[in-house]
Amino acid sequence: MEWHWIGCTYWLISLKEGFTPANDPNVLSAWTPSDSTLNNGFWSQYLRAYFWAIQVTTGVGNNVTPVSDTEYMFSIVAVVVGVLMYALIVDTPEGKKRRRIEAVKEYLRQRNVSEELTDQIIDYYEYCYTRHISNFDEQMLEDIHSGLQEQLQLEMNQQLLSKQFSNHFLFSTKQHRPLPKKKSKVPRFKELPDQLLLILIHSLVSRIYLPNEVVFLIGERASEMFFVVRGDLEELDPNGKRLEWHTDGSFFGDTIFKPHARRGSTIRCIIHCELLILTKAALRVNLTNFLIISLNL
C-alpha cells in the first residue's frame, strides 16, 4: 500500500516538474521518467511509478538524482518510509525467521536434497523458532548477575525435579493425545536442598527430538533420565503396545538409580519434543562433590 501511494505521488510530481527528454544522455539516472512513457498506457505508467517506489524505498536498482527542492524533499520522505518499513516488517524476529528458513530451503534445493527430508528439516526449524530455541536465546540473559541467573534457573527448572508438576489437561483438543496420568513429584528429588537442585539443573542437557524418533529402546543400558519440557511421547512394551503416555511436565527413565539397570520399555516421540536429560555420570559426580563439600563445611 505504501508503494502504491509513493508511486502515485511520484508520478504527480513528475507531471508537475516535467518529464526527462528521451534523448537526454542522463535519462536512465534522471529523477523523472522519460517523456516517451507519456505515450504508454495506464498500466505501463503505473508499473514504472510502482517500480520507482520500490527502488527508492529498498535502495536497489539505479541511483536516482533529484534536481529540484520538491524532488529532494519527496525523495527524503520515500527513503525514510523505506527505512521504517524495513524496521517494522523486514527486520523483525518473524522476518529474520523467514529469511533464515528460506536460506536453508535454498541451500537444500541446490544440493538436491529430497523433498521429504527438506520438509522434516524445515519443520524442525519451525519448532525451534516457535519455542524460541536458538543460540540468541541462550545468550539473551548471559549478562545478568550470576545470582539472578541461578534464581532464574531454579524457578524455570525445579518443578521438573522436585515440585508439583503442572496440572495436565482433563481433556485435549488433539485427537491423538489420550488423557495423561498425573504425576506428582520425582520422589527421589523432592527433599533435595536448593543448592543441590541448582547443581543438578546445571547438569541438564536440552535436546530436541523429532516425530517418531526413539528416545531409547527396550533392553538398552539405563544411563540417562529424561524430563519432558514440551511434547508427547509413548511408552511401549516389547510387542509395541502402549503402556503409558508422557507429556509436558512428566519424567521417565528413573531406572538409572538402580545399578546395572536396563530399559524395560521403549520410548518414542509422537511430535517434536523438547527434553532435558540428566545422565547417570553427571548425577554421580554432582552428588559426590556436594557430599564432600557438605562434610567440609
mmCIF file of C-alpha atoms in Angstrom:
data_model
loop_
_atom_site.group_PDB
_atom_site.id
_atom_site.type_symbol
_atom_site.label_atom_id
_atom_site.label_comp_id
_atom_site.label_asym_id
_atom_site.label_seq_id
_atom_site.Cartn_x
_atom_site.Cartn_y
_atom_site.Cartn_z
ATOM 1 C CA MET A 1 0.000 0.000 0.000
ATOM 2 C CA GLU A 2 2.853 2.399 0.844
ATOM 3 C CA TRP A 3 4.477 1.714 -2.523
ATOM 4 C CA HIS A 4 1.207 2.476 -4.285
ATOM 5 C CA TRP A 5 0.879 5.934 -2.736
ATOM 6 C CA ILE A 6 4.569 6.731 -3.134
ATOM 7 C CA GLY A 7 4.394 5.739 -6.804
ATOM 8 C CA CYS A 8 1.258 7.804 -7.430
ATOM 9 C CA THR A 9 2.753 10.859 -5.719
ATOM 10 C CA TYR A 10 5.974 10.407 -7.681
ATOM 11 C CA TRP A 11 4.033 10.422 -10.943
ATOM 12 C CA LEU A 12 2.119 13.580 -9.996
ATOM 13 C CA ILE A 13 5.364 15.376 -9.088
ATOM 14 C CA SER A 14 6.898 14.232 -12.372
ATOM 15 C CA LEU A 15 3.942 15.684 -14.282
ATOM 16 C CA LYS A 16 4.447 18.978 -12.453
ATOM 17 C CA GLU A 17 8.262 19.052 -12.749
ATOM 18 C CA GLY A 18 8.357 17.856 -16.313
ATOM 19 C CA PHE A 19 9.482 14.531 -17.764
ATOM 20 C CA THR A 20 13.061 13.924 -18.907
ATOM 21 C CA PRO A 21 13.556 14.102 -22.689
ATOM 22 C CA ALA A 22 14.090 10.656 -24.193
ATOM 23 C CA ASN A 23 17.253 11.852 -25.974
ATOM 24 C CA ASP A 24 18.835 13.125 -22.742
ATOM 25 C CA PRO A 25 22.103 11.182 -22.153
ATOM 26 C CA ASN A 26 21.294 11.043 -18.412
ATOM 27 C CA VAL A 27 17.755 9.785 -18.868
ATOM 28 C CA LEU A 28 18.480 6.487 -17.054
ATOM 29 C CA SER A 29 19.630 8.254 -13.869
ATOM 30 C CA ALA A 30 17.201 11.167 -14.084
ATOM 31 C CA TRP A 31 14.695 11.597 -11.278
ATOM 32 C CA THR A 32 11.669 11.896 -13.560
ATOM 33 C CA PRO A 33 10.842 9.234 -16.154
ATOM 34 C CA SER A 34 11.406 9.589 -19.873
ATOM 35 C CA ASP A 35 8.798 11.638 -21.720
ATOM 36 C CA SER A 36 8.357 8.648 -24.052
ATOM 37 C CA THR A 37 6.346 6.966 -21.291
ATOM 38 C CA LEU A 38 3.606 9.569 -21.773
ATOM 39 C CA ASN A 39 2.583 7.636 -24.878
ATOM 40 C CA ASN A 40 2.236 4.403 -22.904
ATOM 41 C CA GLY A 41 -0.995 3.051 -21.478
ATOM 42 C CA PHE A 42 -2.156 3.478 -17.891
ATOM 43 C CA TRP A 43 -0.802 0.167 -16.587
ATOM 44 C CA SER A 44 2.588 0.724 -18.196
ATOM 45 C CA GLN A 45 2.871 4.111 -16.478
ATOM 46 C CA TYR A 46 1.635 2.683 -13.179
ATOM 47 C CA LEU A 47 4.221 -0.114 -13.270
ATOM 48 C CA ARG A 48 7.036 2.389 -13.787
ATOM 49 C CA ALA A 49 5.823 4.536 -10.902
ATOM 50 C CA TYR A 50 5.436 1.473 -8.680
ATOM 51 C CA PHE A 51 8.913 0.267 -9.620
ATOM 52 C CA TRP A 52 10.377 3.674 -8.744
ATOM 53 C CA ALA A 53 8.718 3.469 -5.303
ATOM 54 C CA ILE A 54 10.218 0.032 -4.653
ATOM 55 C CA GLN A 55 13.608 1.126 -5.960
ATOM 56 C CA VAL A 56 13.850 4.178 -3.694
ATOM 57 C CA THR A 57 12.475 2.600 -0.512
ATOM 58 C CA THR A 58 14.609 -0.547 -0.752
ATOM 59 C CA GLY A 59 17.788 1.024 -2.114
ATOM 60 C CA VAL A 60 18.107 -1.370 -5.067
ATOM 61 C CA GLY A 61 18.369 -0.587 -8.764
ATOM 62 C CA ASN A 62 19.746 2.571 -10.381
ATOM 63 C CA ASN A 63 20.534 5.616 -8.285
ATOM 64 C CA VAL A 64 18.092 8.459 -8.848
ATOM 65 C CA THR A 65 19.335 12.034 -8.906
ATOM 66 C CA PRO A 66 16.916 14.695 -7.611
ATOM 67 C CA VAL A 67 17.252 18.180 -9.054
ATOM 68 C CA SER A 68 14.602 20.487 -7.621
ATOM 69 C CA ASP A 69 13.781 21.081 -3.960
ATOM 70 C CA THR A 70 10.483 19.244 -4.401
ATOM 71 C CA GLU A 71 12.281 16.202 -5.761
ATOM 72 C CA TYR A 72 14.774 16.243 -2.905
ATOM 73 C CA MET A 73 12.042 16.572 -0.272
ATOM 74 C CA PHE A 74 9.947 13.757 -1.680
ATOM 75 C CA SER A 75 12.994 11.512 -2.110
ATOM 76 C CA ILE A 76 13.872 12.043 1.549
ATOM 77 C CA VAL A 77 10.322 11.138 2.591
ATOM 78 C CA ALA A 78 10.400 8.000 0.422
ATOM 79 C CA VAL A 79 13.754 6.883 1.849
ATOM 80 C CA VAL A 80 12.559 7.434 5.435
ATOM 81 C CA VAL A 81 9.417 5.414 4.705
ATOM 82 C CA GLY A 82 11.644 2.657 3.324
ATOM 83 C CA VAL A 83 13.763 2.623 6.478
ATOM 84 C CA LEU A 84 10.656 2.428 8.666
ATOM 85 C CA MET A 85 9.208 -0.357 6.518
ATOM 86 C CA TYR A 86 12.419 -2.335 6.907
ATOM 87 C CA ALA A 87 12.483 -1.810 10.671
ATOM 88 C CA LEU A 88 8.822 -2.682 11.184
ATOM 89 C CA ILE A 89 8.425 -5.502 8.677
ATOM 90 C CA VAL A 90 11.681 -6.977 7.465
ATOM 91 C CA ASP A 91 13.971 -6.586 10.475
ATOM 92 C CA THR A 92 11.589 -8.259 12.930
ATOM 93 C CA PRO A 93 12.054 -11.664 14.583
ATOM 94 C CA GLU A 94 9.451 -13.069 12.213
ATOM 95 C CA GLY A 95 11.215 -11.540 9.224
ATOM 96 C CA LYS A 96 14.582 -12.917 10.319
ATOM 97 C CA LYS A 97 12.993 -16.307 10.848
ATOM 98 C CA ARG A 98 11.535 -16.356 7.347
ATOM 99 C CA ARG A 99 14.851 -15.289 5.803
ATOM 100 C CA ARG A 100 16.728 -17.983 7.711
ATOM 101 C CA ILE A 101 14.264 -20.669 6.646
ATOM 102 C CA GLU A 102 14.312 -19.514 3.025
ATOM 103 C CA ALA A 103 18.117 -19.628 3.079
ATOM 104 C CA VAL A 104 18.008 -23.191 4.411
ATOM 105 C CA LYS A 105 15.487 -24.181 1.738
ATOM 106 C CA GLU A 106 17.685 -22.732 -0.995
ATOM 107 C CA TYR A 107 20.763 -24.484 0.412
ATOM 108 C CA LEU A 108 18.966 -27.843 0.405
ATOM 109 C CA ARG A 109 17.477 -27.256 -3.041
ATOM 110 C CA GLN A 110 20.874 -26.569 -4.591
ATOM 111 C CA ARG A 111 22.157 -29.837 -3.143
ATOM 112 C CA ASN A 112 19.210 -31.849 -4.484
ATOM 113 C CA VAL A 113 18.016 -32.915 -1.039
ATOM 114 C CA SER A 114 14.753 -34.862 -1.209
ATOM 115 C CA GLU A 115 11.517 -33.004 -0.576
ATOM 116 C CA GLU A 116 10.633 -35.304 2.322
ATOM 117 C CA LEU A 117 13.886 -34.645 4.170
ATOM 118 C CA THR A 118 13.660 -30.928 3.377
ATOM 119 C CA ASP A 119 10.193 -30.789 4.951
ATOM 120 C CA GLN A 120 11.484 -32.534 8.079
ATOM 121 C CA ILE A 121 14.361 -30.068 8.400
ATOM 122 C CA ILE A 122 12.073 -27.061 7.908
ATOM 123 C CA ASP A 123 9.606 -28.475 10.449
ATOM 124 C CA TYR A 124 12.490 -28.728 12.916
ATOM 125 C CA TYR A 125 13.456 -25.083 12.356
ATOM 126 C CA GLU A 126 9.818 -24.021 12.685
ATOM 127 C CA TYR A 127 9.548 -25.841 16.003
ATOM 128 C CA CYS A 128 12.759 -24.307 17.338
ATOM 129 C CA TYR A 129 11.607 -20.809 16.385
ATOM 130 C CA THR A 130 8.191 -21.418 17.933
ATOM 131 C CA ARG A 131 9.853 -22.496 21.172
ATOM 132 C CA HIS A 132 12.486 -19.699 20.932
ATOM 133 C CA ILE A 133 15.298 -22.243 20.928
ATOM 134 C CA SER A 134 18.406 -20.740 19.349
ATOM 135 C CA ASN A 135 21.893 -19.513 20.166
ATOM 136 C CA PHE A 136 20.481 -15.996 20.531
ATOM 137 C CA ASP A 137 18.031 -17.155 23.201
ATOM 138 C CA GLU A 138 20.831 -18.861 25.115
ATOM 139 C CA GLN A 139 22.859 -15.637 25.075
ATOM 140 C CA MET A 140 19.916 -13.336 25.826
ATOM 141 C CA LEU A 141 20.391 -13.274 29.616
ATOM 142 C CA GLU A 142 24.085 -14.089 29.840
ATOM 143 C CA ASP A 143 24.909 -10.567 31.065
ATOM 144 C CA ILE A 144 22.677 -10.621 34.145
ATOM 145 C CA HIS A 145 24.136 -11.156 37.612
ATOM 146 C CA SER A 146 25.142 -14.749 38.371
ATOM 147 C CA GLY A 147 22.895 -14.757 41.442
ATOM 148 C CA LEU A 148 19.899 -13.777 39.342
ATOM 149 C CA GLN A 149 20.833 -16.405 36.765
ATOM 150 C CA GLU A 150 20.804 -19.072 39.469
ATOM 151 C CA GLN A 151 17.417 -17.940 40.763
ATOM 152 C CA LEU A 152 16.085 -17.964 37.214
ATOM 153 C CA GLN A 153 17.406 -21.477 36.590
ATOM 154 C CA LEU A 154 15.822 -22.701 39.822
ATOM 155 C CA GLU A 155 12.451 -21.134 39.075
ATOM 156 C CA MET A 156 12.373 -22.408 35.492
ATOM 157 C CA ASN A 157 13.513 -25.968 36.163
ATOM 158 C CA GLN A 158 12.981 -27.024 39.758
ATOM 159 C CA GLN A 159 9.353 -28.001 39.169
ATOM 160 C CA LEU A 160 10.616 -30.695 36.818
ATOM 161 C CA LEU A 161 12.843 -32.113 39.545
ATOM 162 C CA SER A 162 11.003 -31.679 42.813
ATOM 163 C CA LYS A 163 7.870 -29.522 42.796
ATOM 164 C CA GLN A 164 4.304 -30.292 41.851
ATOM 165 C CA PHE A 165 4.012 -30.799 38.125
ATOM 166 C CA SER A 166 1.616 -28.636 36.191
ATOM 167 C CA ASN A 167 -1.915 -29.984 36.107
ATOM 168 C CA HIS A 168 -2.452 -31.783 32.846
ATOM 169 C CA PHE A 169 -5.463 -31.233 30.662
ATOM 170 C CA LEU A 170 -8.656 -33.030 31.682
ATOM 171 C CA PHE A 171 -9.408 -33.224 28.009
ATOM 172 C CA SER A 172 -7.445 -32.446 24.890
ATOM 173 C CA THR A 173 -8.205 -30.883 21.549
ATOM 174 C CA LYS A 174 -5.585 -33.120 19.953
ATOM 175 C CA GLN A 175 -7.154 -36.275 18.635
ATOM 176 C CA HIS A 176 -4.011 -38.323 19.160
ATOM 177 C CA ARG A 177 -3.478 -37.266 22.806
ATOM 178 C CA PRO A 178 -5.174 -39.561 25.355
ATOM 179 C CA LEU A 179 -5.819 -38.497 28.927
ATOM 180 C CA PRO A 180 -2.383 -38.462 30.594
ATOM 181 C CA LYS A 181 -1.849 -39.761 34.062
ATOM 182 C CA LYS A 182 -0.985 -37.208 36.711
ATOM 183 C CA LYS A 183 2.491 -37.397 38.160
ATOM 184 C CA SER A 184 3.040 -35.566 41.394
ATOM 185 C CA LYS A 185 6.775 -35.438 42.014
ATOM 186 C CA VAL A 186 10.071 -37.123 41.293
ATOM 187 C CA PRO A 187 10.223 -38.933 44.642
ATOM 188 C CA ARG A 188 13.998 -39.070 44.898
ATOM 189 C CA PHE A 189 14.379 -35.328 44.312
ATOM 190 C CA LYS A 190 11.574 -33.850 46.385
ATOM 191 C CA GLU A 191 13.648 -33.411 49.554
ATOM 192 C CA LEU A 192 16.833 -32.162 47.930
ATOM 193 C CA PRO A 193 18.080 -28.720 49.039
ATOM 194 C CA ASP A 194 18.005 -25.908 46.517
ATOM 195 C CA GLN A 195 21.803 -25.831 46.356
ATOM 196 C CA LEU A 196 21.953 -29.414 45.121
ATOM 197 C CA LEU A 197 18.983 -28.884 42.816
ATOM 198 C CA LEU A 198 20.818 -25.973 41.228
ATOM 199 C CA ILE A 199 23.871 -28.167 40.668
ATOM 200 C CA LEU A 200 21.705 -30.822 39.018
ATOM 201 C CA ILE A 201 19.926 -28.209 36.897
ATOM 202 C CA HIS A 202 23.267 -27.034 35.522
ATOM 203 C CA SER A 203 23.933 -30.649 34.545
ATOM 204 C CA LEU A 204 20.764 -30.958 32.469
ATOM 205 C CA VAL A 205 21.250 -31.136 28.726
ATOM 206 C CA SER A 206 18.476 -29.920 26.430
ATOM 207 C CA ARG A 207 17.728 -31.821 23.252
ATOM 208 C CA ILE A 208 15.033 -31.675 20.583
ATOM 209 C CA TYR A 209 13.636 -34.988 19.341
ATOM 210 C CA LEU A 210 11.841 -35.413 16.044
ATOM 211 C CA PRO A 211 8.422 -37.021 15.479
ATOM 212 C CA ASN A 212 8.705 -40.842 15.550
ATOM 213 C CA GLU A 213 12.259 -40.640 16.898
ATOM 214 C CA VAL A 214 13.063 -43.288 19.507
ATOM 215 C CA VAL A 215 14.488 -41.908 22.757
ATOM 216 C CA PHE A 216 15.643 -45.325 23.937
ATOM 217 C CA LEU A 217 14.915 -48.980 23.170
ATOM 218 C CA ILE A 218 13.904 -51.773 25.477
ATOM 219 C CA GLY A 219 16.940 -53.663 26.737
ATOM 220 C CA GLU A 220 19.362 -50.732 26.498
ATOM 221 C CA ARG A 221 21.543 -49.943 29.491
ATOM 222 C CA ALA A 222 19.897 -47.203 31.558
ATOM 223 C CA SER A 223 22.303 -44.278 31.724
ATOM 224 C CA GLU A 224 20.013 -41.224 31.409
ATOM 225 C CA MET A 225 16.864 -39.803 32.968
ATOM 226 C CA PHE A 226 14.517 -37.598 30.949
ATOM 227 C CA PHE A 227 12.228 -34.675 31.813
ATOM 228 C CA VAL A 228 9.600 -33.587 29.288
ATOM 229 C CA VAL A 229 9.590 -29.818 28.854
ATOM 230 C CA ARG A 230 7.226 -29.993 25.920
ATOM 231 C CA GLY A 231 5.922 -32.783 23.734
ATOM 232 C CA ASP A 232 4.052 -36.078 23.611
ATOM 233 C CA LEU A 233 5.759 -39.461 23.904
ATOM 234 C CA GLU A 234 4.504 -43.025 24.239
ATOM 235 C CA GLU A 235 5.997 -45.860 26.269
ATOM 236 C CA LEU A 236 5.780 -49.230 24.505
ATOM 237 C CA ASP A 237 6.163 -52.835 25.643
ATOM 238 C CA PRO A 238 8.110 -55.475 23.642
ATOM 239 C CA ASN A 239 5.026 -56.079 21.471
ATOM 240 C CA GLY A 240 4.575 -52.398 20.636
ATOM 241 C CA LYS A 241 1.573 -51.963 22.924
ATOM 242 C CA ARG A 242 1.294 -48.599 24.639
ATOM 243 C CA LEU A 243 1.974 -48.799 28.359
ATOM 244 C CA GLU A 244 1.943 -45.131 29.288
ATOM 245 C CA TRP A 245 1.745 -41.650 27.832
ATOM 246 C CA HIS A 246 4.262 -38.937 28.698
ATOM 247 C CA THR A 247 3.560 -35.254 28.103
ATOM 248 C CA ASP A 248 4.575 -31.786 29.337
ATOM 249 C CA GLY A 249 5.956 -31.949 32.887
ATOM 250 C CA SER A 250 6.347 -35.717 33.130
ATOM 251 C CA PHE A 251 9.546 -37.720 33.514
ATOM 252 C CA PHE A 252 10.809 -41.182 32.682
ATOM 253 C CA GLY A 253 13.966 -43.254 32.803
ATOM 254 C CA ASP A 254 14.464 -43.117 36.580
ATOM 255 C CA THR A 255 15.794 -46.682 36.487
ATOM 256 C CA ILE A 256 19.230 -45.026 36.364
ATOM 257 C CA PHE A 257 19.119 -45.151 40.174
ATOM 258 C CA LYS A 258 19.316 -48.954 40.023
ATOM 259 C CA PRO A 259 22.752 -50.491 39.446
ATOM 260 C CA HIS A 260 23.240 -52.200 36.075
ATOM 261 C CA ALA A 261 19.623 -51.470 35.149
ATOM 262 C CA ARG A 262 18.322 -51.871 31.614
ATOM 263 C CA ARG A 263 15.343 -50.297 29.940
ATOM 264 C CA GLY A 264 12.112 -52.188 30.450
ATOM 265 C CA SER A 265 10.277 -50.408 27.645
ATOM 266 C CA THR A 266 10.736 -48.316 24.514
ATOM 267 C CA ILE A 267 10.029 -44.569 24.431
ATOM 268 C CA ARG A 268 9.024 -42.979 21.128
ATOM 269 C CA CYS A 269 8.144 -39.363 20.302
ATOM 270 C CA ILE A 270 4.791 -38.568 18.713
ATOM 271 C CA ILE A 271 5.528 -34.936 17.858
ATOM 272 C CA HIS A 272 8.552 -32.649 18.220
ATOM 273 C CA CYS A 273 9.672 -32.975 21.829
ATOM 274 C CA GLU A 274 11.948 -30.874 23.994
ATOM 275 C CA LEU A 275 13.561 -32.987 26.701
ATOM 276 C CA LEU A 276 16.011 -32.266 29.498
ATOM 277 C CA ILE A 277 18.484 -35.094 30.071
ATOM 278 C CA LEU A 278 20.249 -35.986 33.320
ATOM 279 C CA THR A 279 22.988 -38.577 32.861
ATOM 280 C CA LYS A 280 23.930 -41.120 35.496
ATOM 281 C CA ALA A 281 27.553 -39.981 35.291
ATOM 282 C CA ALA A 282 26.643 -36.328 35.945
ATOM 283 C CA LEU A 283 24.338 -37.347 38.793
ATOM 284 C CA ARG A 284 27.043 -39.450 40.440
ATOM 285 C CA VAL A 285 29.718 -36.759 40.140
ATOM 286 C CA ASN A 286 27.484 -33.959 41.422
ATOM 287 C CA LEU A 287 26.152 -35.942 44.371
ATOM 288 C CA THR A 288 29.692 -36.945 45.334
ATOM 289 C CA ASN A 289 31.008 -33.385 45.072
ATOM 290 C CA PHE A 290 28.058 -31.991 47.028
ATOM 291 C CA LEU A 291 28.577 -34.577 49.766
ATOM 292 C CA ILE A 292 32.284 -33.736 50.011
ATOM 293 C CA ILE A 293 31.540 -30.000 50.210
ATOM 294 C CA SER A 294 28.831 -30.557 52.839
ATOM 295 C CA LEU A 295 31.149 -32.656 55.010
ATOM 296 C CA ASN A 296 33.842 -29.981 54.861
ATOM 297 C CA LEU A 297 31.549 -27.172 55.992
#
